[in-house]
mmCIF file of C-alpha atoms in Angstrom:
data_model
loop_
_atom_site.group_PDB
_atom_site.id
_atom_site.type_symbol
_atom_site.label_atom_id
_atom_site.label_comp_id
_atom_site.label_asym_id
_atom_site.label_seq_id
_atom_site.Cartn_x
_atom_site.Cartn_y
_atom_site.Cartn_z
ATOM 1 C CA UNK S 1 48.883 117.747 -35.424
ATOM 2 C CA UNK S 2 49.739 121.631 -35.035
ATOM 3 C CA UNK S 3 48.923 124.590 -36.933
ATOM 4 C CA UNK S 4 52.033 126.256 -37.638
ATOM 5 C CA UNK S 5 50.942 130.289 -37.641
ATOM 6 C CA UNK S 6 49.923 129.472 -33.643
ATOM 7 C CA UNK S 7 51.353 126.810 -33.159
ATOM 8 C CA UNK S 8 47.663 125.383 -32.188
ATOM 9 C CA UNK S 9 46.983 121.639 -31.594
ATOM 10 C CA UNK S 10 44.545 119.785 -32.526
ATOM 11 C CA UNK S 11 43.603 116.698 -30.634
ATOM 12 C CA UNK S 12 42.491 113.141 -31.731
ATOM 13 C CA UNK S 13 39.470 112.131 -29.961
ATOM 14 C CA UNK S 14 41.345 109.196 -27.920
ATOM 15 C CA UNK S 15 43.393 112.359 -26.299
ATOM 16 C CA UNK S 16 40.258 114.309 -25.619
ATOM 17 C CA UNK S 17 39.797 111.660 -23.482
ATOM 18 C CA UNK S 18 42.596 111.433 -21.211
ATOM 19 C CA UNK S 19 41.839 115.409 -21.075
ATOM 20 C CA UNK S 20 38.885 114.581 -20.073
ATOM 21 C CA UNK S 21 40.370 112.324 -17.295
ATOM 22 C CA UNK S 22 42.191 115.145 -16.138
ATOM 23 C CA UNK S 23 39.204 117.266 -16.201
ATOM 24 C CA UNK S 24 37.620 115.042 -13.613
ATOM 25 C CA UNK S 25 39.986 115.070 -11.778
ATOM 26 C CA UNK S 26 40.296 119.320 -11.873
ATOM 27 C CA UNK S 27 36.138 118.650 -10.446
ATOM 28 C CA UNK S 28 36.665 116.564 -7.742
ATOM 29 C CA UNK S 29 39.252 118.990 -6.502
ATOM 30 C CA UNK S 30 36.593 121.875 -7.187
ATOM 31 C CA UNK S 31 34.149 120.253 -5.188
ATOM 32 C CA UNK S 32 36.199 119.876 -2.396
ATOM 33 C CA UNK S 33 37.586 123.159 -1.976
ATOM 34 C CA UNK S 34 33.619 124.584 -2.650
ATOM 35 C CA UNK S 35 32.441 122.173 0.528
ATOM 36 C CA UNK S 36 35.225 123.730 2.367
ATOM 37 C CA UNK S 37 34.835 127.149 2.028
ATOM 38 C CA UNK S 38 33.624 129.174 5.067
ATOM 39 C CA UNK S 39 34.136 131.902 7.467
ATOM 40 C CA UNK S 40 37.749 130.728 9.516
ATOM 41 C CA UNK S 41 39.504 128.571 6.560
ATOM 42 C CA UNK S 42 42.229 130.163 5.132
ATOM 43 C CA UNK S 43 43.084 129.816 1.336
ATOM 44 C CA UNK S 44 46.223 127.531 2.345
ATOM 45 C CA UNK S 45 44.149 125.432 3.957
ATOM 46 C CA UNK S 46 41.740 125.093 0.897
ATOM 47 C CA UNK S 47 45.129 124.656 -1.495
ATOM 48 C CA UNK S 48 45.742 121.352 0.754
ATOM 49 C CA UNK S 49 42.300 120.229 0.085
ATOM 50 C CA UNK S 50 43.076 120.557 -3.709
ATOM 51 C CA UNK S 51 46.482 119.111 -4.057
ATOM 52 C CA UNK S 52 45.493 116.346 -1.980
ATOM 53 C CA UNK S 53 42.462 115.500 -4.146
ATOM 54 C CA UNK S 54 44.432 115.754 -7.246
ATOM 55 C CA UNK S 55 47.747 113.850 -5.887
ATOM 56 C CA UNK S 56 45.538 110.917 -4.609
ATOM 57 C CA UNK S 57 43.942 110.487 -8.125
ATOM 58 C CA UNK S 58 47.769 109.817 -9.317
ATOM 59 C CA UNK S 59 47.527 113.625 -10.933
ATOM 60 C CA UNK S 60 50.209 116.172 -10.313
ATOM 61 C CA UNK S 61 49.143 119.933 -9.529
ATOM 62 C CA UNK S 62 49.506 121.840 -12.729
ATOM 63 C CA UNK S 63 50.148 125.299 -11.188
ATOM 64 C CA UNK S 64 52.860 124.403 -8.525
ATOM 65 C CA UNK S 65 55.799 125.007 -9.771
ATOM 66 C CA UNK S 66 54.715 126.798 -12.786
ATOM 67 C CA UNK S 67 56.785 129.568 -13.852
ATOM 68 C CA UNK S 68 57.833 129.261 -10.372
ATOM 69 C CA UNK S 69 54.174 129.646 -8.826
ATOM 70 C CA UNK S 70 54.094 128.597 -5.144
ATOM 71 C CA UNK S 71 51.127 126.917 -5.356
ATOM 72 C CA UNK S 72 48.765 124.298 -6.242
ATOM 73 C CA UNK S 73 45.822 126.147 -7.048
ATOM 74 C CA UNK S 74 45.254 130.312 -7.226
ATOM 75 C CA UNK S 75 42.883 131.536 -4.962
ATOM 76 C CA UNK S 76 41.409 135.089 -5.237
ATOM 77 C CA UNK S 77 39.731 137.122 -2.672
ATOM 78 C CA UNK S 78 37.546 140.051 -3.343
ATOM 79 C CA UNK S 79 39.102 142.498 -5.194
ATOM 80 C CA UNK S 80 41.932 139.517 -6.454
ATOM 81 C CA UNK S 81 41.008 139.274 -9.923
ATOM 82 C CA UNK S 82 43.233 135.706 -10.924
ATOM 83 C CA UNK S 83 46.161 134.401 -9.509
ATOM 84 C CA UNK S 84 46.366 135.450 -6.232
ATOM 85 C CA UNK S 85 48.428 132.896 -3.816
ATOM 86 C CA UNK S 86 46.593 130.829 -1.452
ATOM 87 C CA UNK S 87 48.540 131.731 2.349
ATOM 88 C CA UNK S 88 48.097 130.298 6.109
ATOM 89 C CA UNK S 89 47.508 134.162 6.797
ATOM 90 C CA UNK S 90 44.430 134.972 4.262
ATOM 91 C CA UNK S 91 41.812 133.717 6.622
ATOM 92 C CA UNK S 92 38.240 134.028 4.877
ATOM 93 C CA UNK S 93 35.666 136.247 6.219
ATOM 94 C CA UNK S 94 31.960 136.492 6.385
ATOM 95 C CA UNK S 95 30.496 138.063 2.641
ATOM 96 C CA UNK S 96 33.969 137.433 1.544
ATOM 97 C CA UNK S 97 33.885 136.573 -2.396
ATOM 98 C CA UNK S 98 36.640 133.429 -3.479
ATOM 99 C CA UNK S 99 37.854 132.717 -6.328
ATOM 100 C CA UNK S 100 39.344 129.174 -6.590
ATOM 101 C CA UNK S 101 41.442 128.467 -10.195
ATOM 102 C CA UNK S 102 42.802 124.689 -9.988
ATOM 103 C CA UNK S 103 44.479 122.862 -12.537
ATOM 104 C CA UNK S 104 45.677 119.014 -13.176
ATOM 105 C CA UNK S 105 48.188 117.311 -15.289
ATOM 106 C CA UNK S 106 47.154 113.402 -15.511
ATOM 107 C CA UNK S 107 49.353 111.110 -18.004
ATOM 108 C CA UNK S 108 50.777 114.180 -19.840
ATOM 109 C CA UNK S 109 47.254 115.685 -20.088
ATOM 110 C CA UNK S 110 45.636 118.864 -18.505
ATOM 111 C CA UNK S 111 42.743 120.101 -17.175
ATOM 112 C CA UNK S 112 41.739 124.310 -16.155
ATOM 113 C CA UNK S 113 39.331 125.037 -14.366
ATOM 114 C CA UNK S 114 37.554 127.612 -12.425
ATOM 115 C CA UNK S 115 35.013 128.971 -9.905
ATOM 116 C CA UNK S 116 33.770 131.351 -7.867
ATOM 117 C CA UNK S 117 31.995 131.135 -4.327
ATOM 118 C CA UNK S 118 30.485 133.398 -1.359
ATOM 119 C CA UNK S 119 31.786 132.778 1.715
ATOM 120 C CA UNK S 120 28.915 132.283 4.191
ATOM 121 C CA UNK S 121 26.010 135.037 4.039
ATOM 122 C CA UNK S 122 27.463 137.174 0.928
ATOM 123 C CA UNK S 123 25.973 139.974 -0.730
ATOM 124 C CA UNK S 124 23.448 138.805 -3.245
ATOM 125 C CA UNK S 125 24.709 141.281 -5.829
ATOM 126 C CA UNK S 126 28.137 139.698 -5.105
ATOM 127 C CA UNK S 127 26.851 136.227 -5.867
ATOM 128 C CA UNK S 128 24.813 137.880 -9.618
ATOM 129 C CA UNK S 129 28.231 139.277 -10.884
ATOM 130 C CA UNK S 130 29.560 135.371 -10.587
ATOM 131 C CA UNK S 131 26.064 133.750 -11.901
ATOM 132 C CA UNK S 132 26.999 136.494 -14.659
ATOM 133 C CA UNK S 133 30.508 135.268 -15.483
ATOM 134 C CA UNK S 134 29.085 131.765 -15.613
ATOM 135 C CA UNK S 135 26.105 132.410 -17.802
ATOM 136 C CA UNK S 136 28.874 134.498 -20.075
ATOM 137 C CA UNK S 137 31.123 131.149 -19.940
ATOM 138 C CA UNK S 138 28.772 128.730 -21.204
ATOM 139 C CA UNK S 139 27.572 131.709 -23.753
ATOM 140 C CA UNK S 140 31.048 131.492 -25.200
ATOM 141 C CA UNK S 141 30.935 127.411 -25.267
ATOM 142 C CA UNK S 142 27.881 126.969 -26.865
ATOM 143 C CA UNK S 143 28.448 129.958 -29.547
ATOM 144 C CA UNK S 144 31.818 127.057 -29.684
ATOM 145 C CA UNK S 145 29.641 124.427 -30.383
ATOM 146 C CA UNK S 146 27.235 126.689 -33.013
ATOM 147 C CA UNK S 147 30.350 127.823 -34.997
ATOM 148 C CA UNK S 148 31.371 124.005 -35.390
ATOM 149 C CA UNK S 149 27.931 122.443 -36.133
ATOM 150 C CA UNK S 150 28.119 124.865 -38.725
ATOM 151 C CA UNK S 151 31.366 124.835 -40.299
ATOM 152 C CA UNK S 152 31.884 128.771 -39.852
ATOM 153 C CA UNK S 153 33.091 129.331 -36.706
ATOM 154 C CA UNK S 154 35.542 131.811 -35.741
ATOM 155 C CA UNK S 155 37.129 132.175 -32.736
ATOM 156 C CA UNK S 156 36.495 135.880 -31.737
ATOM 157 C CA UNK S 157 32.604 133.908 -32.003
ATOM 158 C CA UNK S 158 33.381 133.109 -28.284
ATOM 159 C CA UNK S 159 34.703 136.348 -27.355
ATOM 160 C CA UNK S 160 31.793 137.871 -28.995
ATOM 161 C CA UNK S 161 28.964 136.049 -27.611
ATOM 162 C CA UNK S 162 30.793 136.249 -23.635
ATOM 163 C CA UNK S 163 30.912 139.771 -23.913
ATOM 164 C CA UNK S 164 27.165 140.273 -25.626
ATOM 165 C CA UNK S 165 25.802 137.710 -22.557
ATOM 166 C CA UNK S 166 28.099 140.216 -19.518
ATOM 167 C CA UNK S 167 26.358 143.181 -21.314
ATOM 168 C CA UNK S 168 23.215 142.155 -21.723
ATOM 169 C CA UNK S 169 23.471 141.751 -17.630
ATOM 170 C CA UNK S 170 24.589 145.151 -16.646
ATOM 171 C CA UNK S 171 27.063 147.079 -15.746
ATOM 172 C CA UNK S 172 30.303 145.131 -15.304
ATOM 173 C CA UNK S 173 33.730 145.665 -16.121
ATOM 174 C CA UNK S 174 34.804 142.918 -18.253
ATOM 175 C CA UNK S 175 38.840 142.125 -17.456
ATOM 176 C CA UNK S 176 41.387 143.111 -20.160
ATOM 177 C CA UNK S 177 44.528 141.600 -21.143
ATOM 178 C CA UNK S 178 43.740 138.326 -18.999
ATOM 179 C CA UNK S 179 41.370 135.656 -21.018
ATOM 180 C CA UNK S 180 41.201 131.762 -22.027
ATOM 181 C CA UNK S 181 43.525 129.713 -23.950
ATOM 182 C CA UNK S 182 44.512 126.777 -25.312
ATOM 183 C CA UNK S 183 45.490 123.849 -23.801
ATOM 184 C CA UNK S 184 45.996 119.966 -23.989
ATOM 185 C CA UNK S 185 49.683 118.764 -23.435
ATOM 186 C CA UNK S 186 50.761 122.143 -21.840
ATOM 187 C CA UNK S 187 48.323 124.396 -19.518
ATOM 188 C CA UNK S 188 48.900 127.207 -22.050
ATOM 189 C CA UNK S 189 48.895 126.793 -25.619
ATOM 190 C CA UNK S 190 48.042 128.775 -28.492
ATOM 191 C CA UNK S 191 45.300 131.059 -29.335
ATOM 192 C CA UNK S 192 44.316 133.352 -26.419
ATOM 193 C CA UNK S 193 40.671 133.549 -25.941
ATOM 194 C CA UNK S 194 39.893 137.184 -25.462
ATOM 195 C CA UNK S 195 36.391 137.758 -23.601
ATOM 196 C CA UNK S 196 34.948 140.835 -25.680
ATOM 197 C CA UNK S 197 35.559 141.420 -29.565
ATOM 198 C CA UNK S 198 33.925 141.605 -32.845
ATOM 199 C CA UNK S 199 32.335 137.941 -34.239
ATOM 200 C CA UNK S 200 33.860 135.857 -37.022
ATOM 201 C CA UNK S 201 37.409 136.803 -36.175
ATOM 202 C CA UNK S 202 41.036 134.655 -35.701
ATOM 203 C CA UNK S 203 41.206 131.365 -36.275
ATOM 204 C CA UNK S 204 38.692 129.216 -37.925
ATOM 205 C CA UNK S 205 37.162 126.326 -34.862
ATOM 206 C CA UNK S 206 38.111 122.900 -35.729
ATOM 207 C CA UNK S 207 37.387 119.782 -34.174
ATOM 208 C CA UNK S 208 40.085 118.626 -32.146
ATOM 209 C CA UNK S 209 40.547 121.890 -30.190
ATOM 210 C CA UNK S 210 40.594 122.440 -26.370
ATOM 211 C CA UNK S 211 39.925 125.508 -25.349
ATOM 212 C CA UNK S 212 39.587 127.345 -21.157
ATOM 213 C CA UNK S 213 36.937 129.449 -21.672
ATOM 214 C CA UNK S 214 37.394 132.196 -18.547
ATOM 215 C CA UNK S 215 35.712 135.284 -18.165
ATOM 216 C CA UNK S 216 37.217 137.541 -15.364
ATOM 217 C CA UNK S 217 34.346 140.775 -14.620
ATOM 218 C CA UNK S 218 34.110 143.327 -11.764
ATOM 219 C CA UNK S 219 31.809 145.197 -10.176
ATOM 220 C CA UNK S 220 33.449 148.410 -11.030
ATOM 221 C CA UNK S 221 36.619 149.444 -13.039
ATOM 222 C CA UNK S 222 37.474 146.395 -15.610
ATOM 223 C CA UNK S 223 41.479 148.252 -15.327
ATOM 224 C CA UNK S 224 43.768 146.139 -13.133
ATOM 225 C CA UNK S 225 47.182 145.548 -11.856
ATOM 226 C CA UNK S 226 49.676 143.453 -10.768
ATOM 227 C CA UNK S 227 51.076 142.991 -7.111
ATOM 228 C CA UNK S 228 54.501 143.243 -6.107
ATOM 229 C CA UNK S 229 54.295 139.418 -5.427
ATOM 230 C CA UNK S 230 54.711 139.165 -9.143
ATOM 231 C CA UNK S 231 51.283 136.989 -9.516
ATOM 232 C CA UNK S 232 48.524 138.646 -7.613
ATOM 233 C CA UNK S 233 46.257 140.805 -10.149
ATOM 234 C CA UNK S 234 44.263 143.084 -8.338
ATOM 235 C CA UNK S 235 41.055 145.868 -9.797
ATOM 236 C CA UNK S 236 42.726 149.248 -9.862
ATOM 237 C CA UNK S 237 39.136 150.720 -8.180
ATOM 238 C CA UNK S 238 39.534 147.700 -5.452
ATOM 239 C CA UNK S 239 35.786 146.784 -6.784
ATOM 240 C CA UNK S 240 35.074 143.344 -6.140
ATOM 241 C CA UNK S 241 35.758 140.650 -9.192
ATOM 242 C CA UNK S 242 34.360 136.812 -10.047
ATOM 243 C CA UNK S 243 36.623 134.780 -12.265
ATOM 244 C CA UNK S 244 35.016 131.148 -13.597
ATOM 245 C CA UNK S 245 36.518 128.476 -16.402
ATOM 246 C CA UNK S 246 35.977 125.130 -18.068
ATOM 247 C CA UNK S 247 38.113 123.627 -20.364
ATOM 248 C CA UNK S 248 36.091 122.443 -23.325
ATOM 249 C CA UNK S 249 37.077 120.193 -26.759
ATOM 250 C CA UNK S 250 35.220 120.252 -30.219
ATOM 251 C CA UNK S 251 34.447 116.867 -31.435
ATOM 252 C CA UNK S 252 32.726 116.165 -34.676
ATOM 253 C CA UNK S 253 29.372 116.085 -33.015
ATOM 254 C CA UNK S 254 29.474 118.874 -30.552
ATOM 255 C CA UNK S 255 31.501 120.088 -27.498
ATOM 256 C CA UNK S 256 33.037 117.895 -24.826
ATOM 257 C CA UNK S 257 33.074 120.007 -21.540
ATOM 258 C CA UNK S 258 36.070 118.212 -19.932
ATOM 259 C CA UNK S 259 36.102 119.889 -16.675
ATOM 260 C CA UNK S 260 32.184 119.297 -16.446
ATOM 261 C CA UNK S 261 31.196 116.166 -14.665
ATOM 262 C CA UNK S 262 27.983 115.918 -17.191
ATOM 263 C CA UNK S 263 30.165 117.183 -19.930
ATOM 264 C CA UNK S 264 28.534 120.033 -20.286
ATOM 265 C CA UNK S 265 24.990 118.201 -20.711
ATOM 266 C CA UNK S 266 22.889 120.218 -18.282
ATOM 267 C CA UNK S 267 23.960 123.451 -19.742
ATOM 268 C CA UNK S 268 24.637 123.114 -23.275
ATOM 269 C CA UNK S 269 21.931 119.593 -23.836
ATOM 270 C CA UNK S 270 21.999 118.613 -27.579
ATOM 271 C CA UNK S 271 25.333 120.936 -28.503
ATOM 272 C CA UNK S 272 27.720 118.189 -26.458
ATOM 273 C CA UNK S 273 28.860 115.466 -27.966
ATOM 274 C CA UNK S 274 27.906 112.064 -27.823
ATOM 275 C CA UNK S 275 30.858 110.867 -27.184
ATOM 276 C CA UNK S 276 31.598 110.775 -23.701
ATOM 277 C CA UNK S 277 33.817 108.314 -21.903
#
């Protein structure tokens, strides 16, 4: 079923599921690349790592190919805010900061997901700014979860309630112009998730919608731009950036963190649904 002003669709709980297989799979490949990472690897090397994972779970790379992207996952270095492409010749350093954005398609399905990792000893202030994109992330998924316990939530609730959590941690520049979105049968559906707003704005949240909830923050300037490569988005100031994402789906009971392997339980506890396959 769609909602025709957004085109938005909603999901039956049987194809939350086989998001949620994709989700898994999105994880696993997460996992691997985070074991990998160190001082030597280059972000083509860690791309392998994920399209292997995903390939041998019968899963096809969402990004590769998309829009003519070269790659199966985006991995960001530093001052690489999202979508920066992963090359044999971007070799990570010591205190480097990665972000690694990997996405799966499995039986028409997707999953979107995101992290973001110090490469050996890294700055500890480095390392806050990402525990502070996280914290904002699940912020946005519970205030998800709230809104549909409830009955009254909007969707600028999640904006809202990522950009109160990134505030109430200091002084970061929270990423305009780049945000979450829908998803489910494409990687990029309608609405677009904005990460700072007013509350009990946009669309009303019903169950059956999957959402990536993504905050992108800096340690400096939140004003970026784009590369010549077309796909690389950079901070204007060069300040270092951490970009994190799970894809998430209301149920009738609570909020199914597909890209979680606990769903979301650890995080979220009684807000996620009981339903979990």
């Amino acid at each position: 079923m769609r909602r025709q002003e957004l085109n938005i669709q909603l999901k039956t709980p049987e194809q939350i599921e086989k998001m949620r297989a994709a989700g898994l799979v999105v994880a696993a490949a997460l996992d691997a690349m985070r074991a990998a990472v160190a001082p030597g690897v280059s972000t083509a090397d860690l791309d392998a790592i994920a399209e292997k994972v995903i390939r041998d779970a019968g899963a096809v790379p969402s990004f590769k190919g998309y829009h003519g992207f070269p790659a199966s996952i985006c991995a960001s270095v530093n001052e690489q805010v999202v979508h920066g492409i992963p090359s044999a010749g971007q070799v990570l350093r010591e205190g480097d900061l990665i972000s690694l954005d990997c996405g799966a398609v499995l039986e028409g399905w997707h999953g979107d997901s995101a992290i973001t990792v110090g490469v050996g000893e890294t700055d500890p202030a480095l390392l806050r700014m990402a525990e502070v994109a996280e914290d904002a992330m699940w912020a946005g998924i519970a205030a998800a979860a709230r809104g549909i316990a409830n009955g009254r939530g909007k969707l600028t609730d999640i904006s809202f309630n990522i950009e109160r959590s990134i505030r109430k941690a200091g002084r970061y520049g929270i990423v305009d112009g780049y945000g979450g979105h829908g998803i489910g049968t494409e990687m990029h559906q309608d609405p677009h998730v904005l990460n700072h707003g007013k509350p009990g704005r946009g669309i009303r949240l019903e169950v059956g919608l999957a959402l990536a909830i993504e905050p992108m923050i800096t340690m400096g300037s939140p004003r970026t731009v784009e590369l010549e490569d077309g796909w690389t988005v950079v901070t204007r100031d060069r300040s270092r950036a951490a970009h994190v994402e799970h894809t998430m789906a209301l149920m009738e009971d609570g909020v199914w963190v597909t890209t979680a392997p606990d769903g979301g339980r650890a995080r979220l506890g009684e807000l996620v649904t009981a339903r979990q396959a």
